[in-house]
Amino acid sequence: MEDLHALEERMLAQIADAGDLPALEQARVAALGKRSPLTQAMKGLGGLDVDARKEAGVRLNRIKRRLGDAVEARRGALERAALDERLATERVDVTLPPRPEGEGAVHPVGQVLDELIAILADMGFRVADGPDIEDDFHNFTALNIPPEHPARQMHDTFYFRADEAGERMLLRTHTSPVQIRHMQAEPPPHRIIAPGRTYRCDYDMTHTPMFHQIEGLVIDESTHMGHLKGCLIDLARAFFEVDDLPVRFRPSYFPFTEPSAEMDIGCSREGGGLRIGHGADWMEILGCGMVHPKVLEIVGLDPARYQGFAFGIGVERPAMLKYGIPDLRSFFDADLRWLRHYGFAPFDVPSLAAGLSA
Ligand code: PHE
């Protein structure tokens, strides 16, 4: 029993000498681990007779508790010392200004989409949605663009590989297929806008393979060209924030509208810069027209009873005009410096809430 006392003293000394936490862990394993003399002695208790077992058991347990307490005490002391050392060497200068937090910005496309949607929602339009990956029927055929129609070439379509039946899905070349989907899904009257991404195989100063449009569709029993003009003139003036913005409608051609037009806004290019408003020049901003009777027939509406107008406005071009962004391609370069320069503070879309709750 005397060597047990010596063992305890040796272990206590080792624990007290441990200079850091790894050394303390070593001392703990040596004192209390599975292979330690103490644990081995406890295992041997079974071989003793009852009285001797009781006495030795009490003693061993007492040693075990003392060693355990010593380890914990030493651990506490080491941790305190480490903290004291850190407190002595590290300093917090509470007078330093806070580090600036990375703050996000709203991309001009998102901003202009919100602005246009807010204006149109104020007019009573509701937002509708459709898939980016379309079938030929909704993107072309139902819009009165049959398979051999030259307009198909004009659209520079991205096609997917054909399935067994020879059907090719495609990336929608405009938001007009949402008109079809909406008229198929719900009965008239219709008054919807469909903002979203569109895709064409084209890339230069004024074209990117992905861009955004907002489609508009109004169908009712007495809608006429005057409604189209009033709606789009108000839209352009509200968006560019120029009350007497000159606009003109130029006859044009789309297979899914008749008559068709393109709307230009007045601008001036004097002195190299571009200015919206009065001037000698015109700038095209959207395509529009009265929905073609064939399109109405395809979705099961009687053209003798229902009529209406549609328009498709690009998002990037008005964004470039309103906010003075010179190169379309820069929109999608994901350059943070560009975004910091042209981006908008979040929560700064004043009329959106009013528009959507109207
Ligand atoms: N979908 C046409 C385009 O992308 C625009 C348009 C929409 C024209 C609706 C008329 C009516 O060019």
PDB file of N, CA and C in Angstrom, residues 1-2 82 115 139 142 203 210 235 256 284 299 317 331 347 352:
ATOM      1  N   MET A   1       0.818  -1.206   0.000  1.00  0.00           N
ATOM      2  CA  MET A   1       0.000   0.000   0.000  1.00  0.00           C
ATOM      3  C   MET A   1       0.853   1.258   0.000  1.00  0.00           C
ATOM      4  N   GLU A   2       2.077   1.102   0.499  1.00  0.00           N
ATOM      5  CA  GLU A   2       2.925   2.273   0.570  1.00  0.00           C
ATOM      6  C   GLU A   2       3.309   2.762  -0.812  1.00  0.00           C
ATOM      7  N   ALA A  82      -3.247  31.091 -20.192  1.00  0.00           N
ATOM      8  CA  ALA A  82      -3.271  31.362 -21.637  1.00  0.00           C
ATOM      9  C   ALA A  82      -4.095  32.616 -21.918  1.00  0.00           C
ATOM     10  N   GLU A 115     -39.107  49.066 -61.882  1.00  0.00           N
ATOM     11  CA  GLU A 115     -39.736  50.342 -62.227  1.00  0.00           C
ATOM     12  C   GLU A 115     -40.860  50.141 -63.248  1.00  0.00           C
ATOM     13  N   ASN A 139     -43.718  29.252 -78.886  1.00  0.00           N
ATOM     14  CA  ASN A 139     -42.799  30.333 -79.278  1.00  0.00           C
ATOM     15  C   ASN A 139     -43.079  30.832 -80.698  1.00  0.00           C
ATOM     16  N   ALA A 142     -48.151  29.086 -82.580  1.00  0.00           N
ATOM     17  CA  ALA A 142     -49.364  29.705 -82.042  1.00  0.00           C
ATOM     18  C   ALA A 142     -49.340  31.215 -82.220  1.00  0.00           C
ATOM     19  N   TYR A 203     -24.371  38.559 -80.603  1.00  0.00           N
ATOM     20  CA  TYR A 203     -23.489  39.188 -79.615  1.00  0.00           C
ATOM     21  C   TYR A 203     -22.702  40.330 -80.237  1.00  0.00           C
ATOM     22  N   MET A 210     -28.477  36.586 -74.027  1.00  0.00           N
ATOM     23  CA  MET A 210     -29.607  36.575 -73.099  1.00  0.00           C
ATOM     24  C   MET A 210     -29.956  38.022 -72.809  1.00  0.00           C
ATOM     25  N   LEU A 235     -46.736  54.847 -70.363  1.00  0.00           N
ATOM     26  CA  LEU A 235     -45.637  54.025 -69.840  1.00  0.00           C
ATOM     27  C   LEU A 235     -44.294  54.702 -70.091  1.00  0.00           C
ATOM     28  N   PHE A 256     -47.801  38.154 -85.346  1.00  0.00           N
ATOM     29  CA  PHE A 256     -48.854  37.915 -84.349  1.00  0.00           C
ATOM     30  C   PHE A 256     -49.656  39.163 -84.026  1.00  0.00           C
ATOM     31  N   GLU A 284     -35.911  53.686 -81.163  1.00  0.00           N
ATOM     32  CA  GLU A 284     -36.953  52.655 -81.023  1.00  0.00           C
ATOM     33  C   GLU A 284     -36.876  52.014 -79.632  1.00  0.00           C
ATOM     34  N   VAL A 299     -56.057  30.132 -79.759  1.00  0.00           N
ATOM     35  CA  VAL A 299     -56.302  29.894 -78.333  1.00  0.00           C
ATOM     36  C   VAL A 299     -57.806  29.780 -78.035  1.00  0.00           C
ATOM     37  N   ARG A 317     -32.299  48.128 -73.066  1.00  0.00           N
ATOM     38  CA  ARG A 317     -32.168  49.380 -73.829  1.00  0.00           C
ATOM     39  C   ARG A 317     -32.719  50.575 -73.044  1.00  0.00           C
ATOM     40  N   PHE A 331     -23.494  44.649 -69.040  1.00  0.00           N
ATOM     41  CA  PHE A 331     -24.548  44.240 -68.113  1.00  0.00           C
ATOM     42  C   PHE A 331     -24.295  42.846 -67.541  1.00  0.00           C
ATOM     43  N   PHE A 347     -33.980  48.399 -51.498  1.00  0.00           N
ATOM     44  CA  PHE A 347     -35.124  49.028 -50.821  1.00  0.00           C
ATOM     45  C   PHE A 347     -35.396  50.428 -51.354  1.00  0.00           C
ATOM     46  N   LEU A 352     -43.037  50.734 -56.162  1.00  0.00           N
ATOM     47  CA  LEU A 352     -43.396  49.324 -56.372  1.00  0.00           C
ATOM     48  C   LEU A 352     -44.523  48.888 -55.451  1.00  0.00           C
TER      49      LEU A 352
END
